[in-house]
Amino acid sequence: MRRAFKYLLTTALLAFSVTSFAAAKGEVLVLLSSETALPLQQGKTFPSGFYLNEFGVPADALIRAGYHLTIVTPKGNQPQPDKRSIAARYFGGNAQEMSRIKGVVDNLTQAAEVKSLSSVISAGLDRYDALFIPGGQAPLIDLANNREVGTLLRYFHEKSKPTAAICHGPITLLAAQTDPEAFENALVSQRSASAENWIYRGYNMTIFSDAEEQVFEASLKGDKLRYYPAQAMKQAGGKMQFAAAWQPNVVVDRELITGQNPFSDHLIASALLKALNSH
């Protein structure tokens, strides 16, 4: 009995110390989409969400390093994973690691833990040390065209605090221009689009490449995407840098950290932690 009590006391003290350390180390804001239906051409949609490893692997690294994560979506609702991403191939074939990371993500995204974008902005952003935007195609739905997201991005940009985004996550950066909705409409209509006052113009960056997007589009059974993200970023003024398809690739320019594809998850986690330690 005495040994059991000692074990429980030690465990409780350890949990308290870890929580205290996390709070002392810093806080990272994680921005996810509220939506799950990716618009396609001709009014069609495709099920979407965040990619489990793109969110979970960096999130797990941040937590282990002592950071507290705050999850935010535009509506304050519970974000959903893309079911196709719950697969061991995104974890080096390790199903046990996939399950462990899923547990981390499930804990972070409990409905009671998710905040709305408007509430986070109104409460003030000074408490956050960095912004992290996971991928999956969902950011194409309600982040890249969202003016509140633009407000969020401008804060981290102006304070030179790290902003990291992976795979399709970097498309969110397009929100930080004068009229992101008009820019998106021009892309969808295949008209000339100008990203007026885009704060990341001239930055080196990466995103899911055209070659990789073509593979995804081929899985849509004849349906077509409204536009290719890599082309949109280039048109806006990003200096795009790509590795070969499906190879890990992270590009760092000033406060901005971008990863090309799902297999860049560990690299972007390391780059974000390095930036946080340097900031």
mmCIF file of N, CA and C in Angstrom, residues 114-233:
data_model
loop_
_atom_site.group_PDB
_atom_site.id
_atom_site.type_symbol
_atom_site.label_atom_id
_atom_site.label_comp_id
_atom_site.label_asym_id
_atom_site.label_seq_id
_atom_site.Cartn_x
_atom_site.Cartn_y
_atom_site.Cartn_z
ATOM 1 N N VAL A 114 -10.924 23.503 -28.069
ATOM 2 C CA VAL A 114 -10.743 24.269 -29.300
ATOM 3 C C VAL A 114 -11.347 25.663 -29.160
ATOM 4 N N LYS A 115 -10.594 26.669 -29.574
ATOM 5 C CA LYS A 115 -11.043 28.060 -29.480
ATOM 6 C C LYS A 115 -11.412 28.588 -30.867
ATOM 7 N N SER A 116 -12.264 29.597 -30.900
ATOM 8 C CA SER A 116 -12.599 30.237 -32.166
ATOM 9 C C SER A 116 -11.544 31.280 -32.511
ATOM 10 N N LEU A 117 -11.369 31.533 -33.785
ATOM 11 C CA LEU A 117 -10.371 32.498 -34.234
ATOM 12 C C LEU A 117 -10.665 33.889 -33.699
ATOM 13 N N SER A 118 -11.918 34.293 -33.736
ATOM 14 C CA SER A 118 -12.269 35.638 -33.264
ATOM 15 C C SER A 118 -11.973 35.809 -31.783
ATOM 16 N N SER A 119 -12.227 34.773 -30.990
ATOM 17 C CA SER A 119 -11.981 34.881 -29.548
ATOM 18 C C SER A 119 -10.490 34.957 -29.242
ATOM 19 N N VAL A 120 -9.691 34.230 -29.989
ATOM 20 C CA VAL A 120 -8.238 34.258 -29.785
ATOM 21 C C VAL A 120 -7.674 35.629 -30.142
ATOM 22 N N ILE A 121 -8.143 36.184 -31.250
ATOM 23 C CA ILE A 121 -7.663 37.504 -31.672
ATOM 24 C C ILE A 121 -8.081 38.571 -30.674
ATOM 25 N N SER A 122 -9.337 38.529 -30.243
ATOM 26 C CA SER A 122 -9.833 39.559 -29.323
ATOM 27 C C SER A 122 -9.162 39.475 -27.959
ATOM 28 N N ALA A 123 -8.746 38.281 -27.557
ATOM 29 C CA ALA A 123 -8.067 38.111 -26.267
ATOM 30 C C ALA A 123 -6.622 38.588 -26.303
ATOM 31 N N GLY A 124 -6.080 38.797 -27.505
ATOM 32 C CA GLY A 124 -4.704 39.255 -27.638
ATOM 33 C C GLY A 124 -3.772 38.105 -27.982
ATOM 34 N N LEU A 125 -2.785 38.395 -28.813
ATOM 35 C CA LEU A 125 -1.909 37.352 -29.348
ATOM 36 C C LEU A 125 -0.508 37.350 -28.757
ATOM 37 N N ASP A 126 -0.224 38.271 -27.854
ATOM 38 C CA ASP A 126 1.134 38.388 -27.329
ATOM 39 C C ASP A 126 1.604 37.140 -26.592
ATOM 40 N N ARG A 127 0.675 36.355 -26.063
ATOM 41 C CA ARG A 127 1.037 35.170 -25.292
ATOM 42 C C ARG A 127 1.629 34.065 -26.165
ATOM 43 N N TYR A 128 1.401 34.127 -27.476
ATOM 44 C CA TYR A 128 1.825 33.036 -28.355
ATOM 45 C C TYR A 128 3.211 33.303 -28.931
ATOM 46 N N ASP A 129 4.028 32.271 -28.906
ATOM 47 C CA ASP A 129 5.414 32.380 -29.381
ATOM 48 C C ASP A 129 5.564 32.009 -30.846
ATOM 49 N N ALA A 130 4.608 31.288 -31.391
ATOM 50 C CA ALA A 130 4.684 30.847 -32.789
ATOM 51 C C ALA A 130 3.306 30.438 -33.264
ATOM 52 N N LEU A 131 3.178 30.365 -34.584
ATOM 53 C CA LEU A 131 1.953 29.893 -35.233
ATOM 54 C C LEU A 131 2.305 28.691 -36.089
ATOM 55 N N PHE A 132 1.508 27.630 -35.964
ATOM 56 C CA PHE A 132 1.720 26.415 -36.757
ATOM 57 C C PHE A 132 0.440 26.068 -37.509
ATOM 58 N N ILE A 133 0.572 25.815 -38.819
ATOM 59 C CA ILE A 133 -0.581 25.513 -39.671
ATOM 60 C C ILE A 133 -0.362 24.160 -40.356
ATOM 61 N N PRO A 134 -0.990 23.093 -39.872
ATOM 62 C CA PRO A 134 -0.881 21.787 -40.528
ATOM 63 C C PRO A 134 -1.578 21.774 -41.885
ATOM 64 N N GLY A 135 -1.282 20.726 -42.647
ATOM 65 C CA GLY A 135 -1.876 20.598 -43.967
ATOM 66 C C GLY A 135 -3.053 19.641 -44.012
ATOM 67 N N GLY A 136 -3.168 18.933 -45.141
ATOM 68 C CA GLY A 136 -4.429 18.384 -45.567
ATOM 69 C C GLY A 136 -5.035 19.456 -46.455
ATOM 70 N N GLN A 137 -5.942 19.101 -47.332
ATOM 71 C CA GLN A 137 -6.489 20.101 -48.266
ATOM 72 C C GLN A 137 -7.443 21.095 -47.610
ATOM 73 N N ALA A 138 -7.841 20.856 -46.361
ATOM 74 C CA ALA A 138 -8.848 21.704 -45.726
ATOM 75 C C ALA A 138 -8.492 23.190 -45.665
ATOM 76 N N PRO A 139 -7.223 23.588 -45.516
ATOM 77 C CA PRO A 139 -6.924 25.034 -45.521
ATOM 78 C C PRO A 139 -7.364 25.755 -46.798
ATOM 79 N N LEU A 140 -7.523 24.998 -47.892
ATOM 80 C CA LEU A 140 -8.023 25.595 -49.135
ATOM 81 C C LEU A 140 -9.476 26.032 -49.013
ATOM 82 N N ILE A 141 -10.190 25.481 -48.044
ATOM 83 C CA ILE A 141 -11.621 25.742 -47.940
ATOM 84 C C ILE A 141 -11.904 27.073 -47.253
ATOM 85 N N ASP A 142 -11.307 27.276 -46.065
ATOM 86 C CA ASP A 142 -11.737 28.414 -45.248
ATOM 87 C C ASP A 142 -10.608 29.179 -44.563
ATOM 88 N N LEU A 143 -9.358 28.917 -44.935
ATOM 89 C CA LEU A 143 -8.245 29.646 -44.324
ATOM 90 C C LEU A 143 -7.605 30.638 -45.290
ATOM 91 N N ALA A 144 -7.359 30.210 -46.524
ATOM 92 C CA ALA A 144 -6.665 31.071 -47.488
ATOM 93 C C ALA A 144 -7.471 32.300 -47.871
ATOM 94 N N ASN A 145 -8.774 32.247 -47.707
ATOM 95 C CA ASN A 145 -9.659 33.349 -48.111
ATOM 96 C C ASN A 145 -10.244 34.108 -46.920
ATOM 97 N N ASN A 146 -9.665 33.921 -45.746
ATOM 98 C CA ASN A 146 -10.258 34.387 -44.497
ATOM 99 C C ASN A 146 -9.513 35.624 -43.967
ATOM 100 N N ARG A 147 -10.215 36.747 -43.854
ATOM 101 C CA ARG A 147 -9.556 37.993 -43.437
ATOM 102 C C ARG A 147 -9.103 37.956 -41.980
ATOM 103 N N GLU A 148 -9.829 37.228 -41.135
ATOM 104 C CA GLU A 148 -9.373 37.081 -39.749
ATOM 105 C C GLU A 148 -8.063 36.309 -39.692
ATOM 106 N N VAL A 149 -7.918 35.330 -40.562
ATOM 107 C CA VAL A 149 -6.647 34.615 -40.648
ATOM 108 C C VAL A 149 -5.542 35.587 -41.059
ATOM 109 N N GLY A 150 -5.874 36.501 -41.969
ATOM 110 C CA GLY A 150 -4.911 37.520 -42.371
ATOM 111 C C GLY A 150 -4.460 38.365 -41.193
ATOM 112 N N THR A 151 -5.380 38.718 -40.312
ATOM 113 C CA THR A 151 -5.038 39.473 -39.105
ATOM 114 C C THR A 151 -4.063 38.694 -38.235
ATOM 115 N N LEU A 152 -4.332 37.408 -38.103
ATOM 116 C CA LEU A 152 -3.466 36.521 -37.322
ATOM 117 C C LEU A 152 -2.057 36.481 -37.911
ATOM 118 N N LEU A 153 -1.973 36.265 -39.205
ATOM 119 C CA LEU A 153 -0.677 36.165 -39.875
ATOM 120 C C LEU A 153 0.109 37.467 -39.770
ATOM 121 N N ARG A 154 -0.560 38.588 -39.900
ATOM 122 C CA ARG A 154 0.136 39.882 -39.828
ATOM 123 C C ARG A 154 0.761 40.095 -38.461
ATOM 124 N N TYR A 155 0.080 39.634 -37.424
ATOM 125 C CA TYR A 155 0.650 39.785 -36.082
ATOM 126 C C TYR A 155 1.989 39.059 -35.985
ATOM 127 N N PHE A 156 2.006 37.784 -36.362
ATOM 128 C CA PHE A 156 3.243 37.002 -36.239
ATOM 129 C C PHE A 156 4.332 37.541 -37.175
ATOM 130 N N HIS A 157 3.917 38.022 -38.332
ATOM 131 C CA HIS A 157 4.861 38.611 -39.286
ATOM 132 C C HIS A 157 5.484 39.881 -38.712
ATOM 133 N N GLU A 158 4.661 40.762 -38.187
ATOM 134 C CA GLU A 158 5.154 42.038 -37.668
ATOM 135 C C GLU A 158 6.023 41.861 -36.430
ATOM 136 N N LYS A 159 5.735 40.829 -35.634
ATOM 137 C CA LYS A 159 6.521 40.568 -34.431
ATOM 138 C C LYS A 159 7.717 39.651 -34.710
ATOM 139 N N SER A 160 7.863 39.237 -35.972
ATOM 140 C CA SER A 160 8.941 38.311 -36.373
ATOM 141 C C SER A 160 8.925 37.026 -35.548
ATOM 142 N N LYS A 161 7.733 36.571 -35.188
ATOM 143 C CA LYS A 161 7.582 35.304 -34.486
ATOM 144 C C LYS A 161 7.418 34.182 -35.512
ATOM 145 N N PRO A 162 7.967 32.993 -35.247
ATOM 146 C CA PRO A 162 7.922 31.915 -36.237
ATOM 147 C C PRO A 162 6.507 31.561 -36.682
ATOM 148 N N THR A 163 6.346 31.407 -38.000
ATOM 149 C CA THR A 163 5.114 30.909 -38.608
ATOM 150 C C THR A 163 5.485 29.706 -39.447
ATOM 151 N N ALA A 164 4.952 28.534 -39.114
ATOM 152 C CA ALA A 164 5.287 27.296 -39.817
ATOM 153 C C ALA A 164 4.037 26.693 -40.432
ATOM 154 N N ALA A 165 4.159 26.203 -41.663
ATOM 155 C CA ALA A 165 3.022 25.588 -42.358
ATOM 156 C C ALA A 165 3.542 24.455 -43.231
ATOM 157 N N ILE A 166 2.797 23.370 -43.310
ATOM 158 C CA ILE A 166 3.258 22.186 -44.027
ATOM 159 C C ILE A 166 2.237 21.710 -45.060
ATOM 160 N N CYS A 167 2.741 21.230 -46.183
ATOM 161 C CA CYS A 167 1.975 20.600 -47.255
ATOM 162 C C CYS A 167 1.000 21.597 -47.877
ATOM 163 N N HIS A 168 -0.310 21.459 -47.670
ATOM 164 C CA HIS A 168 -1.266 22.461 -48.150
ATOM 165 C C HIS A 168 -1.440 23.615 -47.171
ATOM 166 N N GLY A 169 -0.866 23.491 -45.982
ATOM 167 C CA GLY A 169 -0.971 24.543 -44.991
ATOM 168 C C GLY A 169 -0.493 25.901 -45.469
ATOM 169 N N PRO A 170 0.609 25.971 -46.254
ATOM 170 C CA PRO A 170 1.082 27.284 -46.704
ATOM 171 C C PRO A 170 0.092 28.073 -47.554
ATOM 172 N N ILE A 171 -0.926 27.421 -48.117
ATOM 173 C CA ILE A 171 -1.915 28.172 -48.889
ATOM 174 C C ILE A 171 -2.611 29.198 -47.995
ATOM 175 N N THR A 172 -2.631 28.931 -46.699
ATOM 176 C CA THR A 172 -3.216 29.843 -45.715
ATOM 177 C C THR A 172 -2.566 31.214 -45.762
ATOM 178 N N LEU A 173 -1.290 31.272 -46.136
ATOM 179 C CA LEU A 173 -0.553 32.535 -46.161
ATOM 180 C C LEU A 173 -1.194 33.552 -47.097
ATOM 181 N N LEU A 174 -1.965 33.077 -48.073
ATOM 182 C CA LEU A 174 -2.620 33.989 -49.018
ATOM 183 C C LEU A 174 -3.663 34.873 -48.345
ATOM 184 N N ALA A 175 -4.060 34.529 -47.119
ATOM 185 C CA ALA A 175 -5.042 35.350 -46.408
ATOM 186 C C ALA A 175 -4.474 36.709 -46.022
ATOM 187 N N ALA A 176 -3.155 36.833 -45.992
ATOM 188 C CA ALA A 176 -2.524 38.079 -45.538
ATOM 189 C C ALA A 176 -2.284 39.031 -46.698
ATOM 190 N N GLN A 177 -3.355 39.386 -47.380
ATOM 191 C CA GLN A 177 -3.338 40.385 -48.454
ATOM 192 C C GLN A 177 -4.602 41.231 -48.310
ATOM 193 N N THR A 178 -4.718 42.268 -49.125
ATOM 194 C CA THR A 178 -5.834 43.196 -48.971
ATOM 195 C C THR A 178 -7.189 42.528 -49.152
ATOM 196 N N ASP A 179 -7.339 41.702 -50.190
ATOM 197 C CA ASP A 179 -8.636 41.084 -50.475
ATOM 198 C C ASP A 179 -8.429 39.624 -50.880
ATOM 199 N N PRO A 180 -8.261 38.732 -49.902
ATOM 200 C CA PRO A 180 -7.994 37.328 -50.226
ATOM 201 C C PRO A 180 -9.137 36.638 -50.956
ATOM 202 N N GLU A 181 -10.379 37.075 -50.686
ATOM 203 C CA GLU A 181 -11.521 36.465 -51.382
ATOM 204 C C GLU A 181 -11.472 36.766 -52.873
ATOM 205 N N ALA A 182 -11.136 38.008 -53.228
ATOM 206 C CA ALA A 182 -11.056 38.390 -54.639
ATOM 207 C C ALA A 182 -9.940 37.633 -55.336
ATOM 208 N N PHE A 183 -8.832 37.450 -54.644
ATOM 209 C CA PHE A 183 -7.715 36.706 -55.224
ATOM 210 C C PHE A 183 -8.126 35.259 -55.496
ATOM 211 N N GLU A 184 -8.798 34.643 -54.527
ATOM 212 C CA GLU A 184 -9.257 33.271 -54.715
ATOM 213 C C GLU A 184 -10.255 33.183 -55.871
ATOM 214 N N ASN A 185 -11.185 34.119 -55.956
ATOM 215 C CA ASN A 185 -12.178 34.102 -57.028
ATOM 216 C C ASN A 185 -11.518 34.204 -58.400
ATOM 217 N N ALA A 186 -10.463 35.016 -58.483
ATOM 218 C CA ALA A 186 -9.747 35.146 -59.749
ATOM 219 C C ALA A 186 -9.047 33.839 -60.109
ATOM 220 N N LEU A 187 -8.470 33.175 -59.110
ATOM 221 C CA LEU A 187 -7.826 31.883 -59.360
ATOM 222 C C LEU A 187 -8.840 30.857 -59.872
ATOM 223 N N VAL A 188 -9.978 30.795 -59.210
ATOM 224 C CA VAL A 188 -11.005 29.819 -59.580
ATOM 225 C C VAL A 188 -11.544 30.094 -60.978
ATOM 226 N N SER A 189 -11.650 31.376 -61.328
ATOM 227 C CA SER A 189 -12.161 31.772 -62.645
ATOM 228 C C SER A 189 -11.086 31.779 -63.720
ATOM 229 N N GLN A 190 -9.864 31.428 -63.312
ATOM 230 C CA GLN A 190 -8.709 31.397 -64.227
ATOM 231 C C GLN A 190 -8.473 32.765 -64.860
ATOM 232 N N ARG A 191 -8.683 33.806 -64.044
ATOM 233 C CA ARG A 191 -8.369 35.162 -64.464
ATOM 234 C C ARG A 191 -7.054 35.606 -63.845
ATOM 235 N N SER A 192 -6.476 36.650 -64.373
ATOM 236 C CA SER A 192 -5.254 37.197 -63.799
ATOM 237 C C SER A 192 -5.543 37.677 -62.377
ATOM 238 N N ALA A 193 -4.719 37.250 -61.429
ATOM 239 C CA ALA A 193 -4.949 37.575 -60.026
ATOM 240 C C ALA A 193 -3.744 38.305 -59.462
ATOM 241 N N SER A 194 -3.996 39.383 -58.745
ATOM 242 C CA SER A 194 -2.930 40.155 -58.109
ATOM 243 C C SER A 194 -3.145 40.148 -56.602
ATOM 244 N N ALA A 195 -2.132 39.694 -55.859
ATOM 245 C CA ALA A 195 -2.221 39.646 -54.401
ATOM 246 C C ALA A 195 -1.732 40.977 -53.830
ATOM 247 N N GLU A 196 -2.658 41.916 -53.697
ATOM 248 C CA GLU A 196 -2.298 43.271 -53.279
ATOM 249 C C GLU A 196 -1.850 43.286 -51.815
ATOM 250 N N ASN A 197 -0.672 43.877 -51.584
ATOM 251 C CA ASN A 197 -0.114 44.033 -50.234
ATOM 252 C C ASN A 197 0.086 42.702 -49.515
ATOM 253 N N TRP A 198 0.457 41.678 -50.266
ATOM 254 C CA TRP A 198 0.714 40.380 -49.638
ATOM 255 C C TRP A 198 2.011 40.461 -48.843
ATOM 256 N N ILE A 199 1.965 40.173 -47.575
ATOM 257 C CA ILE A 199 3.121 40.377 -46.697
ATOM 258 C C ILE A 199 4.262 39.399 -46.960
ATOM 259 N N TYR A 200 4.003 38.306 -47.660
ATOM 260 C CA TYR A 200 5.045 37.310 -47.926
ATOM 261 C C TYR A 200 5.590 37.392 -49.353
ATOM 262 N N ARG A 201 5.246 38.440 -50.080
ATOM 263 C CA ARG A 201 5.766 38.588 -51.438
ATOM 264 C C ARG A 201 7.303 38.617 -51.393
ATOM 265 N N GLY A 202 7.918 37.794 -52.233
ATOM 266 C CA GLY A 202 9.369 37.748 -52.295
ATOM 267 C C GLY A 202 10.015 36.780 -51.321
ATOM 268 N N TYR A 203 9.222 36.154 -50.448
ATOM 269 C CA TYR A 203 9.766 35.150 -49.529
ATOM 270 C C TYR A 203 10.063 33.855 -50.288
ATOM 271 N N ASN A 204 11.132 33.175 -49.896
ATOM 272 C CA ASN A 204 11.355 31.800 -50.337
ATOM 273 C C ASN A 204 10.404 30.900 -49.560
ATOM 274 N N MET A 205 9.764 29.975 -50.256
ATOM 275 C CA MET A 205 8.777 29.105 -49.611
ATOM 276 C C MET A 205 8.522 27.862 -50.457
ATOM 277 N N THR A 206 7.798 26.931 -49.871
ATOM 278 C CA THR A 206 7.379 25.740 -50.607
ATOM 279 C C THR A 206 5.952 25.382 -50.216
ATOM 280 N N ILE A 207 5.378 24.468 -50.965
ATOM 281 C CA ILE A 207 4.022 23.967 -50.733
ATOM 282 C C ILE A 207 3.910 22.663 -51.533
ATOM 283 N N PHE A 208 2.829 21.941 -51.375
ATOM 284 C CA PHE A 208 2.576 20.730 -52.153
ATOM 285 C C PHE A 208 2.769 21.049 -53.635
ATOM 286 N N SER A 209 3.660 20.323 -54.292
ATOM 287 C CA SER A 209 4.066 20.683 -55.650
ATOM 288 C C SER A 209 3.018 20.279 -56.688
ATOM 289 N N ASP A 210 3.145 20.834 -57.883
ATOM 290 C CA ASP A 210 2.239 20.466 -58.979
ATOM 291 C C ASP A 210 2.309 18.971 -59.262
ATOM 292 N N ALA A 211 3.519 18.413 -59.240
ATOM 293 C CA ALA A 211 3.676 16.977 -59.519
ATOM 294 C C ALA A 211 2.939 16.136 -58.486
ATOM 295 N N GLU A 212 3.010 16.554 -57.245
ATOM 296 C CA GLU A 212 2.310 15.825 -56.183
ATOM 297 C C GLU A 212 0.806 16.045 -56.270
ATOM 298 N N GLU A 213 0.408 17.247 -56.618
ATOM 299 C CA GLU A 213 -1.019 17.552 -56.747
ATOM 300 C C GLU A 213 -1.654 16.767 -57.889
ATOM 301 N N GLN A 214 -0.910 16.548 -58.953
ATOM 302 C CA GLN A 214 -1.428 15.774 -60.082
ATOM 303 C C GLN A 214 -1.741 14.344 -59.667
ATOM 304 N N VAL A 215 -0.930 13.799 -58.758
ATOM 305 C CA VAL A 215 -1.182 12.443 -58.261
ATOM 306 C C VAL A 215 -2.480 12.420 -57.460
ATOM 307 N N PHE A 216 -2.655 13.438 -56.608
ATOM 308 C CA PHE A 216 -3.911 13.514 -55.838
ATOM 309 C C PHE A 216 -5.104 13.686 -56.767
ATOM 310 N N GLU A 217 -4.992 14.596 -57.725
ATOM 311 C CA GLU A 217 -6.109 14.873 -58.621
ATOM 312 C C GLU A 217 -6.494 13.632 -59.422
ATOM 313 N N ALA A 218 -5.518 12.811 -59.745
ATOM 314 C CA ALA A 218 -5.794 11.585 -60.491
ATOM 315 C C ALA A 218 -6.652 10.613 -59.688
ATOM 316 N N SER A 219 -6.661 10.777 -58.355
ATOM 317 C CA SER A 219 -7.471 9.896 -57.509
ATOM 318 C C SER A 219 -8.927 10.348 -57.422
ATOM 319 N N LEU A 220 -9.264 11.476 -58.040
ATOM 320 C CA LEU A 220 -10.611 12.039 -57.944
ATOM 321 C C LEU A 220 -11.577 11.486 -58.986
ATOM 322 N N LYS A 221 -11.128 10.515 -59.771
ATOM 323 C CA LYS A 221 -11.984 9.829 -60.749
ATOM 324 C C LYS A 221 -12.602 10.790 -61.757
ATOM 325 N N GLY A 222 -11.761 11.674 -62.269
ATOM 326 C CA GLY A 222 -12.200 12.586 -63.318
ATOM 327 C C GLY A 222 -12.558 13.975 -62.835
ATOM 328 N N ASP A 223 -12.808 14.143 -61.545
ATOM 329 C CA ASP A 223 -13.073 15.482 -61.011
ATOM 330 C C ASP A 223 -11.788 16.286 -60.981
ATOM 331 N N LYS A 224 -11.929 17.621 -60.943
ATOM 332 C CA LYS A 224 -10.768 18.502 -61.039
ATOM 333 C C LYS A 224 -10.743 19.501 -59.885
ATOM 334 N N LEU A 225 -9.529 19.827 -59.457
ATOM 335 C CA LEU A 225 -9.347 20.877 -58.471
ATOM 336 C C LEU A 225 -9.683 22.237 -59.072
ATOM 337 N N ARG A 226 -10.042 23.175 -58.231
ATOM 338 C CA ARG A 226 -10.354 24.517 -58.723
ATOM 339 C C ARG A 226 -9.091 25.264 -59.154
ATOM 340 N N TYR A 227 -7.980 25.021 -58.469
ATOM 341 C CA TYR A 227 -6.684 25.593 -58.857
ATOM 342 C C TYR A 227 -5.581 24.827 -58.131
ATOM 343 N N TYR A 228 -4.367 24.926 -58.641
ATOM 344 C CA TYR A 228 -3.224 24.268 -58.022
ATOM 345 C C TYR A 228 -2.563 25.238 -57.034
ATOM 346 N N PRO A 229 -2.385 24.829 -55.788
ATOM 347 C CA PRO A 229 -1.821 25.721 -54.771
ATOM 348 C C PRO A 229 -0.440 26.281 -55.122
ATOM 349 N N ALA A 230 0.440 25.460 -55.682
ATOM 350 C CA ALA A 230 1.792 25.936 -55.994
ATOM 351 C C ALA A 230 1.745 27.071 -57.010
ATOM 352 N N GLN A 231 0.859 26.956 -57.981
ATOM 353 C CA GLN A 231 0.730 28.016 -58.986
ATOM 354 C C GLN A 231 0.154 29.282 -58.361
ATOM 355 N N ALA A 232 -0.775 29.109 -57.423
ATOM 356 C CA ALA A 232 -1.369 30.265 -56.751
ATOM 357 C C ALA A 232 -0.318 31.014 -55.937
ATOM 358 N N MET A 233 0.537 30.278 -55.233
ATOM 359 C CA MET A 233 1.571 30.917 -54.419
ATOM 360 C C MET A 233 2.585 31.653 -55.287
#
